Structures are given as C-alpha cells and as structure tokens.
Coordinates of C-alpha atoms in Angstrom, one line a residue:
M1340 CA -4.7 1.3 -14.8
V1341 CA -7.3 0.6 -12.1
E1342 CA -11.0 1.3 -12.4
L1343 CA -13.7 0.6 -9.9
R1344 CA -17.3 1.3 -10.8
R1345 CA -20.2 1.4 -8.3
V1346 CA -18.3 -1.1 -6.0
S1347 CA -20.1 -2.2 -2.8
F1348 CA -18.8 -4.6 -0.2
S1349 CA -20.2 -5.9 3.0
F1350 CA -19.1 -8.5 5.5
Q1351 CA -21.7 -11.3 6.1
P1352 CA -23.9 -9.9 3.3
H1353 CA -26.6 -12.5 3.7
T1354 CA -27.1 -12.4 7.4
A1355 CA -26.2 -9.1 9.2
P1356 CA -24.8 -7.0 6.4
R1357 CA -22.4 -4.3 7.4
A1358 CA -21.6 -2.0 4.5
V1359 CA -17.8 -1.4 4.3
L1360 CA -17.8 0.1 0.8
D1361 CA -20.9 1.7 -0.6
R1362 CA -21.1 2.3 -4.4
I1363 CA -17.6 3.8 -4.8
D1364 CA -16.0 4.9 -8.0
L1365 CA -12.3 5.1 -8.3
V1366 CA -9.8 5.5 -11.1
I1367 CA -6.0 5.2 -10.5
A1368 CA -4.0 6.5 -13.5
P1369 CA -0.6 5.3 -14.6
R1370 CA 2.1 7.0 -12.5
D1371 CA -0.4 8.4 -10.1
F1372 CA 0.7 9.0 -6.5
M1373 CA -2.5 8.5 -4.4
G1374 CA -3.0 8.8 -0.7
I1375 CA -6.0 7.1 0.9
I1376 CA -7.2 8.4 4.3
G1377 CA -10.1 7.7 6.5
P1378 CA -11.2 6.4 9.9
N1379 CA -10.5 2.9 11.2
G1380 CA -13.1 0.6 9.8
G1381 CA -13.8 3.0 6.9
G1382 CA -12.8 0.5 4.2
K1383 CA -9.2 1.4 3.4
T1384 CA -7.6 -2.1 3.7
T1385 CA -10.7 -3.7 2.2
L1386 CA -10.3 -1.5 -0.8
L1387 CA -6.7 -2.6 -1.3
R1388 CA -7.7 -6.3 -0.9
I1389 CA -10.4 -5.8 -3.6
I1390 CA -7.8 -4.3 -6.0
L1391 CA -5.6 -7.3 -5.3
G1392 CA -8.4 -9.8 -6.0
L1393 CA -8.3 -11.1 -2.4
L1394 CA -11.9 -10.0 -1.8
A1395 CA -14.8 -9.8 -4.4
P1396 CA -17.3 -7.0 -4.2
Q1397 CA -21.0 -7.9 -4.0
E1398 CA -21.8 -5.2 -6.5
G1399 CA -20.0 -3.2 -9.2
S1400 CA -17.0 -3.9 -11.4
V1401 CA -13.2 -3.9 -10.9
R1402 CA -10.6 -3.8 -13.6
V1403 CA -6.8 -3.8 -12.9
L1404 CA -4.4 -3.3 -15.9
G1405 CA -7.3 -4.1 -18.2
Q1406 CA -7.9 -7.5 -16.5
S1407 CA -9.7 -9.0 -13.5
P1408 CA -7.9 -8.3 -10.2
A1409 CA -7.0 -12.0 -9.8
A1410 CA -5.4 -12.1 -13.3
A1411 CA -3.5 -8.9 -12.8
R1412 CA -2.2 -9.7 -9.3
R1413 CA 1.3 -10.7 -10.3
W1414 CA 1.9 -7.2 -11.6
V1415 CA 0.6 -5.5 -8.4
G1416 CA 3.1 -5.2 -5.5
Y1417 CA 1.7 -5.1 -2.0
V1418 CA 3.2 -4.1 1.3
P1419 CA 0.7 -4.8 4.0
Q1420 CA 0.4 -3.0 7.3
R1421 CA 2.7 -4.4 9.9
A1422 CA 4.0 -7.0 7.4
A1423 CA 5.2 -10.0 9.4
V1424 CA 8.9 -10.9 9.2
N1425 CA 10.1 -13.9 11.2
L1426 CA 13.2 -12.4 12.8
S1427 CA 14.2 -15.7 14.3
A1428 CA 14.5 -17.3 10.9
P1429 CA 18.1 -17.3 9.3
A1430 CA 16.9 -15.3 6.3
S1431 CA 18.9 -12.6 4.6
A1432 CA 17.5 -9.5 2.9
L1433 CA 17.9 -11.3 -0.4
D1434 CA 16.0 -14.4 0.8
V1435 CA 13.1 -12.2 1.8
V1436 CA 13.0 -10.4 -1.5
L1437 CA 13.1 -13.6 -3.4
M1438 CA 9.8 -14.6 -1.8
G1439 CA 8.3 -12.1 -4.2
R1440 CA 9.1 -14.4 -7.1
L1441 CA 7.1 -17.3 -5.7
G1442 CA 3.9 -18.4 -7.5
R1443 CA 5.0 -17.3 -10.9
G1444 CA 3.8 -20.4 -12.7
R1445 CA 6.8 -22.8 -12.2
W1446 CA 6.8 -26.1 -10.5
G1447 CA 9.1 -26.5 -7.5
F1448 CA 10.8 -23.9 -5.3
R1449 CA 14.2 -23.5 -6.9
Y1450 CA 14.9 -19.9 -7.9
S1451 CA 16.3 -19.3 -11.3
R1452 CA 19.1 -16.9 -12.3
A1453 CA 16.4 -14.5 -13.6
D1454 CA 14.7 -14.6 -10.2
R1455 CA 17.9 -13.7 -8.4
A1456 CA 18.7 -11.0 -11.0
A1457 CA 15.2 -9.5 -10.4
A1458 CA 15.6 -9.6 -6.7
M1459 CA 19.0 -7.9 -6.8
D1460 CA 17.6 -5.3 -9.2
A1461 CA 14.8 -4.6 -6.7
L1462 CA 17.2 -4.4 -3.8
D1463 CA 19.3 -2.0 -5.8
C1464 CA 16.3 0.1 -6.6
T1465 CA 15.5 0.4 -2.9
G1466 CA 19.1 1.2 -1.9
M1467 CA 19.6 -2.2 -0.1
A1468 CA 21.8 -4.1 -2.6
S1469 CA 24.9 -3.6 -0.4
L1470 CA 23.1 -5.3 2.5
C1471 CA 21.6 -8.2 0.5
D1472 CA 23.4 -10.8 2.6
R1473 CA 22.6 -9.1 5.9
P1474 CA 20.3 -11.2 8.2
I1475 CA 16.9 -9.5 8.2
A1476 CA 16.9 -9.5 12.0
D1477 CA 20.0 -7.3 12.0
L1478 CA 18.3 -4.5 9.9
S1479 CA 16.7 -1.4 11.3
G1480 CA 12.9 -0.9 11.0
G1481 CA 13.4 1.5 8.0
Q1482 CA 15.8 -0.9 6.3
R1483 CA 13.3 -3.8 6.8
Q1484 CA 10.6 -1.7 5.2
R1485 CA 12.8 -1.1 2.2
V1486 CA 13.4 -4.8 1.9
L1487 CA 9.6 -5.4 2.0
I1488 CA 9.1 -2.8 -0.7
A1489 CA 11.8 -4.6 -2.8
R1490 CA 9.9 -7.8 -2.3
A1491 CA 6.8 -6.2 -3.7
L1492 CA 8.8 -4.8 -6.7
C1493 CA 10.3 -8.1 -7.4
S1494 CA 7.1 -9.3 -8.9
D1495 CA 7.6 -6.9 -11.9
A1496 CA 5.0 -4.6 -10.3
Q1497 CA 3.4 -1.9 -12.4
L1498 CA 1.3 -0.8 -9.4
L1499 CA 2.5 -0.5 -5.8
L1500 CA 0.1 -0.6 -2.9
L1501 CA 1.3 0.2 0.6
D1502 CA -0.7 0.1 3.9
E1503 CA 0.8 2.5 6.5
P1504 CA 4.4 2.0 5.2
T1505 CA 5.9 4.6 7.6
A1506 CA 4.2 3.3 10.8
G1507 CA 6.7 2.4 13.5
V1508 CA 9.8 3.9 11.9
D1509 CA 11.7 7.0 13.1
V1510 CA 11.6 10.4 11.4
E1511 CA 14.8 9.9 9.4
A1512 CA 13.6 6.5 8.1
E1513 CA 10.2 8.0 7.2
R1514 CA 11.9 10.8 5.2
S1515 CA 14.1 8.3 3.4
L1516 CA 11.1 6.0 2.6
T1517 CA 9.2 9.0 1.3
E1518 CA 12.0 9.9 -1.1
L1519 CA 12.1 6.3 -2.2
L1520 CA 8.4 6.3 -3.0
H1521 CA 8.8 9.4 -5.2
Q1522 CA 11.7 7.7 -7.1
L1523 CA 9.6 4.6 -7.7
N1524 CA 6.6 6.8 -8.8
A1525 CA 8.7 7.9 -11.8
R1526 CA 8.0 4.4 -13.3
L1527 CA 4.9 3.1 -11.6
A1528 CA 1.7 4.1 -9.8
V1529 CA 1.9 4.3 -6.0
V1530 CA -1.0 4.1 -3.7
V1531 CA -0.4 4.7 0.1
V1532 CA -2.9 4.2 2.9
S1533 CA -1.9 6.5 5.7
H1534 CA -3.1 8.2 8.9
D1535 CA -0.3 10.8 8.4
I1536 CA -2.2 13.9 7.2
A1537 CA 1.0 15.8 6.7
F1538 CA 2.3 13.1 4.4
V1539 CA -0.9 13.0 2.4
S1540 CA -1.2 16.7 2.2
T1541 CA 2.3 17.4 1.0
Q1542 CA 3.6 14.3 -0.9
V1543 CA 0.8 12.8 -3.0
R1544 CA -0.9 14.0 -6.2
T1545 CA -4.4 12.7 -5.4
V1546 CA -6.2 12.2 -2.1
A1547 CA -9.0 9.6 -1.7
C1548 CA -11.1 10.2 1.4
L1549 CA -12.8 7.0 2.3
N1550 CA -15.4 6.2 5.0
R1551 CA -17.8 3.8 3.3
T1552 CA -18.2 6.3 0.5
L1553 CA -15.3 7.8 -1.4
S1554 CA -14.5 11.3 -2.6
I1555 CA -11.4 12.4 -4.5
H1556 CA -9.5 15.7 -3.9
K1557 CA -6.4 17.5 -4.7
P1558 CA -4.1 17.7 -1.6
Q1559 CA -4.6 21.5 -1.2
D1560 CA -8.4 21.0 -1.1
V1561 CA -8.3 18.7 2.0
T1562 CA -9.3 21.0 4.8
G1563 CA -10.2 20.7 8.4
E1564 CA -13.9 20.7 7.3
T1565 CA -13.2 17.9 4.8
L1566 CA -11.6 15.8 7.6
A1567 CA -14.4 16.6 10.1
A1568 CA -17.0 15.5 7.5
M1569 CA -15.2 12.3 6.8
Y1570 CA -14.4 11.3 10.4
G1571 CA -17.8 12.5 11.6
G1572 CA -16.3 15.2 13.7
D1573 CA -14.8 12.7 16.1
V1574 CA -11.2 13.3 15.3
R1575 CA -8.2 15.4 16.4
L1576 CA -4.8 15.9 14.9
V1577 CA -1.7 15.0 16.9
D1578 CA 1.8 16.2 16.1
H1579 CA 4.3 13.3 16.0
H1580 CA 7.8 13.9 14.7
G1581 CA 6.6 17.1 13.1
H1582 CA 3.7 15.3 11.2
C1583 CA 0.0 15.5 11.9
H1584 CA -1.7 12.2 12.4
S1585 CA -5.4 11.7 12.8
V1586 CA -6.6 10.2 16.1
E1587 CA -10.2 9.0 16.5
G1588 CA -12.4 9.1 19.6
A1589 CA -11.1 12.5 20.7

C-alpha cells in the first residue's frame, strides 16, 4: 500500500542541510494499524507530508497505492495535528465534512448529490450523522475530532493518517476515538502519530520508532531501553488520565 525506500529529507538541503529523515525504509500494508512515535523534530510530521506528496524527498523513492504520492493523494485521508476549525463561521458538521469532497476534478463549488451522500456516509461511519446539522462550534472536542475524521474519510480514503488525534480531548472521548479507529481499521489502513506510549503499546499492530532513522517493532518489543535509545535518554514518562506520555527534556 505504501512503500518508502532509502528516503532522505533535509530542510534547506543546498545551504545548511539539517537531516530530518536519513535513508529510511517503510512499508505500510493494507489494513495495518501503525503507530509512529519519536521525539519532537524527529521527522514524524515530515514523514506524513511525504506520504501525502506535500514534500518531496531529496533521495529515495515513495509509492502510495502503486502511484506517486501526488497521484494517490485523493485516496489518502489526513487529520493534521490541531486541525484548525473556524468556530466563528456558521458551519455545520455536514458543511465541514463536505470540504473533503473539494478538489475532485470538477469545476465550480456546487456539491452534487453524490458528494452529500458520501459526506453523510462518513458522518454515519463516525457516529455523527445525528448531529450533521449541529453548528461545529457547539460540538465537544471529541465530537469535532470525529467530524474531522469524517472529512478525511469523505475523500474515499483507503489510507487514514492522523497526527496526534487524541491530543486535547478528555479520557472518555479518547477511549471513544480509539474504538472508532479500530472500527475503521477493519476496512482501511490507519497510521497514527502519537506521544501516548500507552496507546501505541496497547492499540496498534506495528510501531515505527522515528528519530531521523526509523526502526519497526511489534508493540510488545517497545521497551524502556528502546525509548531511551530513540529519545537519546532525554525522556521521562508522565501519567495523564491513566496513559503514559513521553516528555522530553526531563
């Protein structure tokens, strides 16, 4: 489904290069549930943006669904970290999800019946269909995150990428979102960037440890020694709502 071979990426590669990714290899299989962990600045968000075709590596090759990342982008759903939602705009949950249908090769901005049907299907899939007409500003943090996931699914996604999807939500919303991701994983691959070590160690099938270089592990094989090596020993675990989160600079 996704294959990266010897991929390297640096910002300002021709002046003062700073390697963010260094010759990484990665394969994401259909219906995989992968967690990506690593320190701030270790390349996690950069990796997602390369898979999306928003950044191009200086070295190596990237194939997504058998195509270039740019060509495959319409089938990749993306929920960025702290996705911005204009709470002052008079937009409903359905309006936000319909934005996932933009840029699908049609002229103009009028949504078709098929667009609306796809948006309602995505809302139903995320348990938000009954609140489709509710203003986005009136939803809880967990409900808004579900709407943003529905927006990502509305693009007919075969792969779902999420950057810190449970950040800033309460423990009940976090549990509900985790259940939703498992339900979605029954039909598509899910990749989650997270600092929540407990989530990664208990919920995913594959763990990608990334700090410029990348190593792949089974969740049960991610130990304190693994984390210390990846974070350079400059990390401690903090319990928050019963989950261990990595904190750097300790």
